[in-house]
mmCIF file of C-alpha atoms in Angstrom:
data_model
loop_
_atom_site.group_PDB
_atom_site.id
_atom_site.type_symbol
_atom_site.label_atom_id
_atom_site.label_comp_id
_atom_site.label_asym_id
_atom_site.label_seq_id
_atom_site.Cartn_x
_atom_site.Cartn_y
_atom_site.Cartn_z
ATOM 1 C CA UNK A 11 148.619 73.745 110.014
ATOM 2 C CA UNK A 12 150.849 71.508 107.342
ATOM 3 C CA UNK A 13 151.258 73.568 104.063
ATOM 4 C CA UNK A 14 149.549 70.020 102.698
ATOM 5 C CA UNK A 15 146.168 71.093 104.906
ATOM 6 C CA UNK A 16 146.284 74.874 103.971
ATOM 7 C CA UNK A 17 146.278 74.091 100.330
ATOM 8 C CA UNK A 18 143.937 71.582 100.719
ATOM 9 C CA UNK A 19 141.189 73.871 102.887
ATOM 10 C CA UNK A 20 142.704 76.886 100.507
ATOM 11 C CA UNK A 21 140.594 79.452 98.252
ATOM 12 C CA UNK A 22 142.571 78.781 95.022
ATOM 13 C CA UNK A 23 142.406 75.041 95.696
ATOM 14 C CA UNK A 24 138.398 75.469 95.554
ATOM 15 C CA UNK A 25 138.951 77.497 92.699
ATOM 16 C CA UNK A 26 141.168 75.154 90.573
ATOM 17 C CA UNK A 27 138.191 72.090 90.794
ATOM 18 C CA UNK A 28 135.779 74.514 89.279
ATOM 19 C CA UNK A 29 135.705 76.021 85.609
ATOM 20 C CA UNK A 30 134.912 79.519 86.493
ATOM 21 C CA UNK A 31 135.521 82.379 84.137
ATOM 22 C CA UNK A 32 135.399 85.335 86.817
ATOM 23 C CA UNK A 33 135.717 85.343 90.420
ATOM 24 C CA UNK A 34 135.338 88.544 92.523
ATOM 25 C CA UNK A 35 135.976 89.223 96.195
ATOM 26 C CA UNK A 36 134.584 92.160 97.372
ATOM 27 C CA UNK A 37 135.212 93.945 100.762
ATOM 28 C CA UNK A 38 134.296 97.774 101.897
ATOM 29 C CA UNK A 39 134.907 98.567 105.346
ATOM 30 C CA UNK A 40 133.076 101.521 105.428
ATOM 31 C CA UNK A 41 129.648 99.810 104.667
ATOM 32 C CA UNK A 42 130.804 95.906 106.261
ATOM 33 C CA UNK A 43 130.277 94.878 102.935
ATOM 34 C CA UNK A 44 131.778 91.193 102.174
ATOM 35 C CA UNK A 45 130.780 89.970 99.276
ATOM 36 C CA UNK A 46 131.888 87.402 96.759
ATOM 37 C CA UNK A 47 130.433 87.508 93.192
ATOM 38 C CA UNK A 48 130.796 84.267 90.672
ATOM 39 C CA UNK A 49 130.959 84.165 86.765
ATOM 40 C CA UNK A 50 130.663 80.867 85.534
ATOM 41 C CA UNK A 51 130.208 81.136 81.784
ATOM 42 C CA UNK A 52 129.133 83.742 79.166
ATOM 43 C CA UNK A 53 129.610 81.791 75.630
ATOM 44 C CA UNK A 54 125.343 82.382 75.167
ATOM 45 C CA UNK A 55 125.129 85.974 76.995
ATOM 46 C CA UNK A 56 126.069 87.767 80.075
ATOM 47 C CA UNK A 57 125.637 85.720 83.496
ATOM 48 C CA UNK A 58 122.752 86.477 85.434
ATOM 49 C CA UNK A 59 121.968 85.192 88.547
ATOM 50 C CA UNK A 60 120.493 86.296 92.235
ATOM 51 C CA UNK A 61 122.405 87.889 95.182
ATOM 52 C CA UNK A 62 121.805 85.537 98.243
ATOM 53 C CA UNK A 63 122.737 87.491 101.901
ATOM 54 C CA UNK A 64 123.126 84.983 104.076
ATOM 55 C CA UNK A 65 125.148 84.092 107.784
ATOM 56 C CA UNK A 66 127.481 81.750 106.180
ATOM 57 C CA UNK A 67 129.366 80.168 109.058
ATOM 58 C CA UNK A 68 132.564 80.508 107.195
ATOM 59 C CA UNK A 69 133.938 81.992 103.993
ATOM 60 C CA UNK A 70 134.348 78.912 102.423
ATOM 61 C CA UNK A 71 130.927 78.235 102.559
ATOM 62 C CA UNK A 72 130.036 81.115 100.869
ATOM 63 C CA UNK A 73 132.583 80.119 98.071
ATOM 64 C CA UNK A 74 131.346 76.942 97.982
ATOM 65 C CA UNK A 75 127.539 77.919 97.646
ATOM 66 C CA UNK A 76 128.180 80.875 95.025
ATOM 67 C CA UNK A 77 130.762 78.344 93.287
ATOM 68 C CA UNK A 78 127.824 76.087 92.858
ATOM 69 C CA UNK A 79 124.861 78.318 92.498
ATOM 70 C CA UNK A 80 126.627 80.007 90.016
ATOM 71 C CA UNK A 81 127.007 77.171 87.519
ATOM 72 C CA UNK A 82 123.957 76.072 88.091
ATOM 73 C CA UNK A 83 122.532 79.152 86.476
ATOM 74 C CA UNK A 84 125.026 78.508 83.193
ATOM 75 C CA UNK A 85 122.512 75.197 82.452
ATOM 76 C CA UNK A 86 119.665 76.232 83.851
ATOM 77 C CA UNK A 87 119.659 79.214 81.168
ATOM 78 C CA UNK A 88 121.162 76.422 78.164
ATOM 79 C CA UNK A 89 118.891 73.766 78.853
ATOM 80 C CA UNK A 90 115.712 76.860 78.840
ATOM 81 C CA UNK A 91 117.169 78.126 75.555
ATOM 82 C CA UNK A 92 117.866 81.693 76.627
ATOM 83 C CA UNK A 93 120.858 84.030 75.683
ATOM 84 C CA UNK A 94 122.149 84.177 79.124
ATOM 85 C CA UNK A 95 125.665 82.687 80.630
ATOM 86 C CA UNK A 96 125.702 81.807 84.882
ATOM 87 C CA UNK A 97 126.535 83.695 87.405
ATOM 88 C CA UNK A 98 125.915 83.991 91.343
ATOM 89 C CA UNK A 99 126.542 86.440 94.354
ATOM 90 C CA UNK A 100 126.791 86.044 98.064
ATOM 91 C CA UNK A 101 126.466 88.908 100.752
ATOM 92 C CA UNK A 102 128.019 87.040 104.271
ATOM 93 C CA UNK A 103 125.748 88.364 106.590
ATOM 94 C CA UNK A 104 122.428 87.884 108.891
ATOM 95 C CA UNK A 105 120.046 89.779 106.287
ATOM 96 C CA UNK A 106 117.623 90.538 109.306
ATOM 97 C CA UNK A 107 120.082 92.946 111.381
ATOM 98 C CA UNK A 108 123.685 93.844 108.809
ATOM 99 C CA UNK A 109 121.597 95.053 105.981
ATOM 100 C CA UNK A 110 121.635 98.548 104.763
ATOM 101 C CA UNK A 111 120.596 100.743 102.098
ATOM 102 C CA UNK A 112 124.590 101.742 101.586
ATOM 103 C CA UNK A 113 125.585 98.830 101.989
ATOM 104 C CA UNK A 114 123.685 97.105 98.972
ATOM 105 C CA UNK A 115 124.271 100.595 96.963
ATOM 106 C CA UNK A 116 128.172 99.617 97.694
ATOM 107 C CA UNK A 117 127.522 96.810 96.203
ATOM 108 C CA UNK A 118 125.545 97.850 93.437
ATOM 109 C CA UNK A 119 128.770 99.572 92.632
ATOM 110 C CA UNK A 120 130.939 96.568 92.512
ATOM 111 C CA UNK A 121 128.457 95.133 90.422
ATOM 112 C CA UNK A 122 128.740 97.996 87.755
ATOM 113 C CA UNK A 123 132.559 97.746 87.678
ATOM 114 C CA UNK A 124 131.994 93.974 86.142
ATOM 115 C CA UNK A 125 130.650 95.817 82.614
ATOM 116 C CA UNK A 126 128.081 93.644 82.387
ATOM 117 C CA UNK A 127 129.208 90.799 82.548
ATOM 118 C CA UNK A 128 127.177 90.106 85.762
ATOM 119 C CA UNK A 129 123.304 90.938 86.124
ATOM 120 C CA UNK A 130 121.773 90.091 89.130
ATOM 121 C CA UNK A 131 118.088 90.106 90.628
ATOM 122 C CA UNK A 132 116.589 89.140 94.148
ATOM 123 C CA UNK A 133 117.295 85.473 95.746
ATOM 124 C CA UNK A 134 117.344 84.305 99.402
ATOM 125 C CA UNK A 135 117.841 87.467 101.871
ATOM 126 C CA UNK A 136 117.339 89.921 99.518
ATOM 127 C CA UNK A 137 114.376 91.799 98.125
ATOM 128 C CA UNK A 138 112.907 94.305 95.481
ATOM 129 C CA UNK A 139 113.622 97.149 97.379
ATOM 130 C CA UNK A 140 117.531 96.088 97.380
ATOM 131 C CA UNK A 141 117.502 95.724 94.067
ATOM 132 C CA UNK A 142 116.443 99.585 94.114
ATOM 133 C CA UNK A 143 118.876 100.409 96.613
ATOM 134 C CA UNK A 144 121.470 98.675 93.415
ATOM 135 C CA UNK A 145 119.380 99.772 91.134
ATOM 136 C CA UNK A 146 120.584 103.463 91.979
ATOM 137 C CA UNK A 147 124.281 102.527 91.536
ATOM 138 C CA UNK A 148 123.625 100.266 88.275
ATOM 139 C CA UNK A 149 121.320 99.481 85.496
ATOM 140 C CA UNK A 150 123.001 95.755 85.525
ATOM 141 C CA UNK A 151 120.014 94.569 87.810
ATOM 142 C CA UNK A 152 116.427 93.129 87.171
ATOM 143 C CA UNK A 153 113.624 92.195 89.415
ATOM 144 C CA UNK A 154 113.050 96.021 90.437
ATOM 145 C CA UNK A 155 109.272 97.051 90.975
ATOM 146 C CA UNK A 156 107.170 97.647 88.188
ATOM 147 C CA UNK A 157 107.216 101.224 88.428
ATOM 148 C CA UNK A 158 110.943 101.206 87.496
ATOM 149 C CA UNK A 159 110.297 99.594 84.704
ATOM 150 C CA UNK A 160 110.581 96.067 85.786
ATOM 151 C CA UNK A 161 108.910 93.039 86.191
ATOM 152 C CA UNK A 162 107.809 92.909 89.867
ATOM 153 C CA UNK A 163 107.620 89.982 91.707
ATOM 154 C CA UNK A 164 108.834 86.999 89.495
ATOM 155 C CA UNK A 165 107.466 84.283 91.685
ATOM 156 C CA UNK A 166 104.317 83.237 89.878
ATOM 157 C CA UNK A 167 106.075 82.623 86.448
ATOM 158 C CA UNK A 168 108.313 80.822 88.463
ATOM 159 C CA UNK A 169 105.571 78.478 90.083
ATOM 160 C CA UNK A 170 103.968 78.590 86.753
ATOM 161 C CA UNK A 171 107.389 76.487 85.552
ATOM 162 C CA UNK A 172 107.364 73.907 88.176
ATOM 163 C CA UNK A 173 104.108 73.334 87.770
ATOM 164 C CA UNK A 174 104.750 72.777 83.979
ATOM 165 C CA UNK A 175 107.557 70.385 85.181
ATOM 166 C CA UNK A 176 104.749 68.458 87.514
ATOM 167 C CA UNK A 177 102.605 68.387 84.538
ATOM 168 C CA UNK A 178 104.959 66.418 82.211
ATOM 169 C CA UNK A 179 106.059 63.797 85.005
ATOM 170 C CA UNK A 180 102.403 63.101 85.279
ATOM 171 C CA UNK A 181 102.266 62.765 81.409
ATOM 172 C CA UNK A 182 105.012 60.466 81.748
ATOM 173 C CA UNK A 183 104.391 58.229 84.401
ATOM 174 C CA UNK A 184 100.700 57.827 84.228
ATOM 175 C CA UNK A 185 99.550 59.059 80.427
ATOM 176 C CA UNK A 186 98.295 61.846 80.678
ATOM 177 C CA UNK A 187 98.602 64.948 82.147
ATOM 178 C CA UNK A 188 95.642 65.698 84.609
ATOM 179 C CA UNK A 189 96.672 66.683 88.017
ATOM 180 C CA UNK A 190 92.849 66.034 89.690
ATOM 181 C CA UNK A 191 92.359 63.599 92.056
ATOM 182 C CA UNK A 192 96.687 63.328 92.100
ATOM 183 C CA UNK A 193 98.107 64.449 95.402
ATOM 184 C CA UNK A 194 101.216 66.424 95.745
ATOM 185 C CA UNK A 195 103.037 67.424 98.814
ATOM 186 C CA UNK A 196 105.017 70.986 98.340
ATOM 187 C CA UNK A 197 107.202 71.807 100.978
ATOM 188 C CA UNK A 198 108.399 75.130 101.890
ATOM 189 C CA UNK A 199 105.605 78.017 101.392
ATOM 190 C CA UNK A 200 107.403 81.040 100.340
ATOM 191 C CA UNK A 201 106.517 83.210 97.409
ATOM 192 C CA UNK A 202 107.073 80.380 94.997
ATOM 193 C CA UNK A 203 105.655 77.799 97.369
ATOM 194 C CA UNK A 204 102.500 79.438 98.156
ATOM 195 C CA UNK A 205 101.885 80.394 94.069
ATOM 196 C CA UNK A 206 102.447 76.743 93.086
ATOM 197 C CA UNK A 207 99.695 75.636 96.218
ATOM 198 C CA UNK A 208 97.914 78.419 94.098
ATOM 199 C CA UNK A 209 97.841 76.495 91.059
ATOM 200 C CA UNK A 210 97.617 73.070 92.265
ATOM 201 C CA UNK A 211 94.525 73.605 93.980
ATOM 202 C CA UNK A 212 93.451 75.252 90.685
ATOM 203 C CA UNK A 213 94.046 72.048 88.895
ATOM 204 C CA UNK A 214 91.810 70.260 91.643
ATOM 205 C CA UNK A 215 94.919 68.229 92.901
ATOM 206 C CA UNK A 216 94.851 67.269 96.737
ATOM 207 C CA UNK A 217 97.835 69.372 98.007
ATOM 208 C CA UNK A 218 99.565 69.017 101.128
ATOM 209 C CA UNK A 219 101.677 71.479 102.827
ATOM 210 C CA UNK A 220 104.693 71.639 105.369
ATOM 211 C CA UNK A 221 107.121 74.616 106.338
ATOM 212 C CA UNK A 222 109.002 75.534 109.095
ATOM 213 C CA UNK A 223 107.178 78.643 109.972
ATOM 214 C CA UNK A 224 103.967 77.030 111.284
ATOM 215 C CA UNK A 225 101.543 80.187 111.474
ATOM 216 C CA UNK A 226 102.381 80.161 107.748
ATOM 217 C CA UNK A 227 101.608 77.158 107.490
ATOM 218 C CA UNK A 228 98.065 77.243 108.773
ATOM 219 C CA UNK A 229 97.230 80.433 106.712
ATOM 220 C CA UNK A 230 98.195 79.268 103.896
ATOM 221 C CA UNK A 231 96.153 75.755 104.010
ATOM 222 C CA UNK A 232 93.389 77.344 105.032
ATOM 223 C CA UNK A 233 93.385 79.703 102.443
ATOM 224 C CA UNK A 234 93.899 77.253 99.709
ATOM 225 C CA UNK A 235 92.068 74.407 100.970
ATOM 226 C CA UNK A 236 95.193 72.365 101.094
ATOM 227 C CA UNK A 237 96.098 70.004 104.316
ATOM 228 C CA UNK A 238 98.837 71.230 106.905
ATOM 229 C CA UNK A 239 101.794 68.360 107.664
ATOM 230 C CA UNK A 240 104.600 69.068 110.096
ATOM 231 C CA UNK A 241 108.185 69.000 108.466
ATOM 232 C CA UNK A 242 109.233 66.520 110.513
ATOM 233 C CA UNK A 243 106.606 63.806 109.186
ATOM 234 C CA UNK A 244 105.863 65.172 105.912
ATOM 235 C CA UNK A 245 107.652 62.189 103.807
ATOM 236 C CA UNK A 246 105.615 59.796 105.628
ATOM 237 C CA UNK A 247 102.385 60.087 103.914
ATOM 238 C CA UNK A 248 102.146 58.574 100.229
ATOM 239 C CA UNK A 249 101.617 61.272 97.659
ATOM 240 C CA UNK A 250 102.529 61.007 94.061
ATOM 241 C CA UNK A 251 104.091 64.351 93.750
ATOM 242 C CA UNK A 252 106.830 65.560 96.070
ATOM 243 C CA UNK A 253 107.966 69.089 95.417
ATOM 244 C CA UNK A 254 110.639 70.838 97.973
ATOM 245 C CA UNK A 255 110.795 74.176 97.610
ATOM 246 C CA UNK A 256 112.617 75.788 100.367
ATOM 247 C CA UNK A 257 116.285 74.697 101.000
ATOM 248 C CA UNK A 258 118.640 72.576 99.009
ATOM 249 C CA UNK A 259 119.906 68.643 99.720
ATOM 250 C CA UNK A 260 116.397 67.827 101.241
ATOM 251 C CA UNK A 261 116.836 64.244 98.576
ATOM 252 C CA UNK A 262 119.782 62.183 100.204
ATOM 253 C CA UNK A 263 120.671 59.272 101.209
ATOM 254 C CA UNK A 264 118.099 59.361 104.695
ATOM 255 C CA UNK A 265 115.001 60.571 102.899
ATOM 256 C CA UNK A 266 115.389 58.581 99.259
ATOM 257 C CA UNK A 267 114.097 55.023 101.234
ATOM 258 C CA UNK A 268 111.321 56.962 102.986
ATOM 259 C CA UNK A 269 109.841 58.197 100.173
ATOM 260 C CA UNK A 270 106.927 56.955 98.878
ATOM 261 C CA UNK A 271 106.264 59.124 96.082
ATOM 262 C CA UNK A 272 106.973 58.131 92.360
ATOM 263 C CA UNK A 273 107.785 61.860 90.959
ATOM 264 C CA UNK A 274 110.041 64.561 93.083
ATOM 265 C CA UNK A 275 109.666 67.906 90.855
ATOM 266 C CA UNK A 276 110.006 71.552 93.285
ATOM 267 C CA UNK A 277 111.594 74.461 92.852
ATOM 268 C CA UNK A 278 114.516 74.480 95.278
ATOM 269 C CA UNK A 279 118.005 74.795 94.069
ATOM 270 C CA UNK A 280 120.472 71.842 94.302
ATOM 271 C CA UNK A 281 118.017 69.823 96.032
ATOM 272 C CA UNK A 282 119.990 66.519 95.582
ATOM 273 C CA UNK A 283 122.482 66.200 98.630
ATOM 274 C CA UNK A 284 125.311 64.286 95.723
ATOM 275 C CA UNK A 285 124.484 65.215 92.252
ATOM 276 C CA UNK A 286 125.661 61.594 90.987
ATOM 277 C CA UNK A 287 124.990 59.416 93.937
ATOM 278 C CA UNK A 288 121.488 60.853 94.675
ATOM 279 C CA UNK A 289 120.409 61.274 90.985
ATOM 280 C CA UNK A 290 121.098 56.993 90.920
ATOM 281 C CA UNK A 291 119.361 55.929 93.446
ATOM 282 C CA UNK A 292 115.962 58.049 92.641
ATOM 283 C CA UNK A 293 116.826 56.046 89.038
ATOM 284 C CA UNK A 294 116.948 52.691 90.508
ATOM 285 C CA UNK A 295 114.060 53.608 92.876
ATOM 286 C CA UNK A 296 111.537 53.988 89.978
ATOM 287 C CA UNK A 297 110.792 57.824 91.225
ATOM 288 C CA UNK A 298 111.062 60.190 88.546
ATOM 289 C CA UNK A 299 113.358 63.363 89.082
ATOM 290 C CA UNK A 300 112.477 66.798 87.060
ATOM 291 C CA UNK A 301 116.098 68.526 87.709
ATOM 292 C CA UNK A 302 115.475 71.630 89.818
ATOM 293 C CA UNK A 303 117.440 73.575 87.532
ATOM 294 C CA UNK A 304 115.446 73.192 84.848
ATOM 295 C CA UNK A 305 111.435 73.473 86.215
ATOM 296 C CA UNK A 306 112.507 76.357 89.000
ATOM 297 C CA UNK A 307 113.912 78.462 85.859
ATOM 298 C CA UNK A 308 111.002 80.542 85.780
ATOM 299 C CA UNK A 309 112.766 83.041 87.965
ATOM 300 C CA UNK A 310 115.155 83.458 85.163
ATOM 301 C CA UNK A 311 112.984 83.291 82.548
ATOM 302 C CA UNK A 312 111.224 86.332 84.290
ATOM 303 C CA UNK A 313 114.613 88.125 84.165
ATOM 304 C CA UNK A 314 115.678 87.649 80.870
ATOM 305 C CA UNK A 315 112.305 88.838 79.356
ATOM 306 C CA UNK A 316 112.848 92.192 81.420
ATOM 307 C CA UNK A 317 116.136 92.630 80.060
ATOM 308 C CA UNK A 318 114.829 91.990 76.312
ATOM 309 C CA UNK A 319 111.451 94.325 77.171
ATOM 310 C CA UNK A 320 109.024 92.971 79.441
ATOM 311 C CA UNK A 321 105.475 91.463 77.935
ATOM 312 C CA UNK A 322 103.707 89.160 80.702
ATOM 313 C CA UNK A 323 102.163 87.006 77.951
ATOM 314 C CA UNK A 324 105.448 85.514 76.100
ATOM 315 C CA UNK A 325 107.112 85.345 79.759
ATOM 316 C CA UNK A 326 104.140 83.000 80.413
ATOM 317 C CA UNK A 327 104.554 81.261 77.262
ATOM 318 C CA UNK A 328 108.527 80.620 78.153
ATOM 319 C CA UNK A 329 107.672 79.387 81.317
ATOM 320 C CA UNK A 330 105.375 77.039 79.423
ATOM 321 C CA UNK A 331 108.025 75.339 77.404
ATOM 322 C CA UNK A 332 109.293 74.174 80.552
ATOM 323 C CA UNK A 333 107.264 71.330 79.934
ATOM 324 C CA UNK A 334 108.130 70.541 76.486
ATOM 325 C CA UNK A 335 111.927 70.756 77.986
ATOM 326 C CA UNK A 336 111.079 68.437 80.677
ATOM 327 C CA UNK A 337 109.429 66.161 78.529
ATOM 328 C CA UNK A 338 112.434 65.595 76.238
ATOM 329 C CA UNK A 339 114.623 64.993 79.303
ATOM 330 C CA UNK A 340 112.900 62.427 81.029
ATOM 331 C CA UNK A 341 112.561 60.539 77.330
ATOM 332 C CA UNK A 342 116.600 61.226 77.337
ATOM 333 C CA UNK A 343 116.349 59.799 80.732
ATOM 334 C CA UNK A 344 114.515 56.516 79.638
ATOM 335 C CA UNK A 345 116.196 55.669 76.748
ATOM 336 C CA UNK A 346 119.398 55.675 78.077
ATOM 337 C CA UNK A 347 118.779 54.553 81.234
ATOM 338 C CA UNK A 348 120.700 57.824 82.860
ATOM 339 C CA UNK A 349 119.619 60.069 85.814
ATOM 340 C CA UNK A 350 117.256 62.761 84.474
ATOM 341 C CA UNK A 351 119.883 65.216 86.376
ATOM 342 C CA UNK A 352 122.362 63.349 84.298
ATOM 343 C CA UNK A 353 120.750 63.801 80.793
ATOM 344 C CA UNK A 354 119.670 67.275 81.704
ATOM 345 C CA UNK A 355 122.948 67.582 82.108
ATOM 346 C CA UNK A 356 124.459 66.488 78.075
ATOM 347 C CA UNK A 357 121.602 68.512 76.847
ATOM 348 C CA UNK A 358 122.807 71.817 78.700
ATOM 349 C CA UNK A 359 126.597 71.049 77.906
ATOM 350 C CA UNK A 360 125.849 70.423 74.298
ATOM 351 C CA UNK A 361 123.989 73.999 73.455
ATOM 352 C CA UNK A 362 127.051 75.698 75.326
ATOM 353 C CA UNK A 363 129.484 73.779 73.089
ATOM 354 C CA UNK A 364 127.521 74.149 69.693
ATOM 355 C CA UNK A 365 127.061 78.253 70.091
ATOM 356 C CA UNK A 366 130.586 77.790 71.693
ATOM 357 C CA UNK A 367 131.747 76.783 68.318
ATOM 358 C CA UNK A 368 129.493 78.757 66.430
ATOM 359 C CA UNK A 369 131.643 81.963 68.027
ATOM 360 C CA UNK A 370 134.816 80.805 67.276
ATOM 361 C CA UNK A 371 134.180 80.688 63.931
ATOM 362 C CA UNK A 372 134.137 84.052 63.621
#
């Protein structure tokens, strides 16, 4: 390999695009614990953010996702208005078979050296009862059962949000905010998925539903009344409401001409394949785009209100000025004919800068 490709393909060379505070590597061989954890910011409050465990194929990927996830946690917590910096964490592994209760205590122990600085809660491969397991080796963790004092399971304030994001793309592209009679089409069914189906069908809209997992898929529609679509052709019905909420990068360059829906708002993260590219084309498409990072941040929202003393009630009314939030970026949006991702964007980057400045001062 040329010394021009190994700084190219490098670590640092990832490292030097980004704007990172805080990087950590961590490795135990005892436990076959390799881990990376990313700070991002802290000028509003410590970074929180979720420990993923995934089977990366390489290492680079697992920079590259906790590089990303990570500052997409800085503006999702600016543009909600909490007292909370960005952060991310990524265990490389198949969370099915090299999980282990030392393991995540090792972990846990990493975490703790940090000072908190880093907080973390559950994400993709992990669970409550790992958050015990780090839990035991440091009190820099939320998203633990109720019976530790937590929260429990933070999944229905974060439906709660997207649905509040649904809500105020109706408001703005058809008047008013009703979602009966509207049909939305929510794909993935997880925890999140299933609560927003939950709601939807509460709010008499005509749901549709597609996942991977297709004995999922027919509980769930039965159970909710909703109707079951395979994942293959799930973005060739017409529906006014798309909402992905399993894996990122689902919006690209493929799906954006098939889509005949005039709102995308869901509760994955990063689901636009290129942030700048992507975010265009849904503006000169006519479909209006609630940034993920913004209506999925009732996870965090559920977070920060355990770390500032847990009440169910003014978690629920946080997650409910998701739609105020929304509201004022798709007006950004409008008026200056940018991307919503785009002017969700300026509005995060500008609370950072003004408490920013408000610190230094002192």
């Amino acid at each position: 390999m040329s010394l021009k490709s190994f700084e190219e393909n490098s670590v640092f060379n990832q490292l030097s695009k980004c704007s990172h505070r805080n990087v950590v590597f961590c490795s135990d061989e005892d436990t076959g614990l390799q881990a990376i954890i990313a700070i991002h910011d802290i000028t509003l409050g410590p970074a929180l953010g979720g420990t993923r465990m995934w089977a990366y194929k390489t290492e680079a990927d697992a920079l590259q996702d906790v590089l990303r996830l990570s500052r997409t946690m800085t503006y999702k917590a600016a543009i909600s208005g909490l007292n909370l910096g960005g952060g991310s964490a990524v265990i490389i592994g198949d969370n099915r078979t090299d999980k282990s209760e030392a393991l995540m205590r090792r972990f846990g122990q990493f975490i703790r050296n940090l000072n908190g600085s880093f907080i973390t809660a559950e994400d993709l491969g992990t669970s409550p009862r790992d958050m015990e397991y780090i839990r035991m080796e440091t009190k820099y963790v939320t998203g633990v059962p109720e019976s530790m004092g937590g929260s429990g399971d933070p999944s229905p304030i974060a439906a709660k949000g997207v649905l509040m994001g649904i809500k105020a793309c109706i408001k703005e592209q058809y008047g008013n905010d009703s979602l009966a009679g509207r049909s939305v089409a929510v794909q993935g069914i997880g925890q999140v998925g299933e609560n927003l189906v939950y709601l939807l069908r509460e709010e008499n809209a005509k749901v549709y539903v597609s996942d991977i997992n297709e004995d999922r898929l027919v509980q769930v529609a039965r159970k909710y009344g909703a109707e079951a679509v395979s994942n293959n052709n799930i973005l060739d019905l017409e529906f006014d409401v798309y909402s992905p909420c399993a894996l990122g990068g689902t919006i690209n360059s493929e799906t954006i001409p098939r889509m005949k829906c005039s709102i995308i708002a869901g509760s994955a993260n990063n689901q636009l394949a290129d942030e700048e590219l992507h975010g265009k084309m849904l503006l000169d498409s006519g479909i209006l785009y609630a940034p993920d990072y913004l209506i999925n941040a009732g996870g965090m929202i559920n977070c920060y209100s355990e770390l500032s003393g847990y009440s169910r009630k003014r978690t629920m009314q946080l997650a409910e000025n998701i739609y105020s939030a929304t509201r004022k970026v798709l007006k950004k949006s409008k008026e200056e004919n940018i991307p919503a991702n785009k002017a969700a964007d300026i509005i995060a980057e500008k609370r950072i800068a003004d408490i920013r400045k408000i610190k230094a001062s002192h």
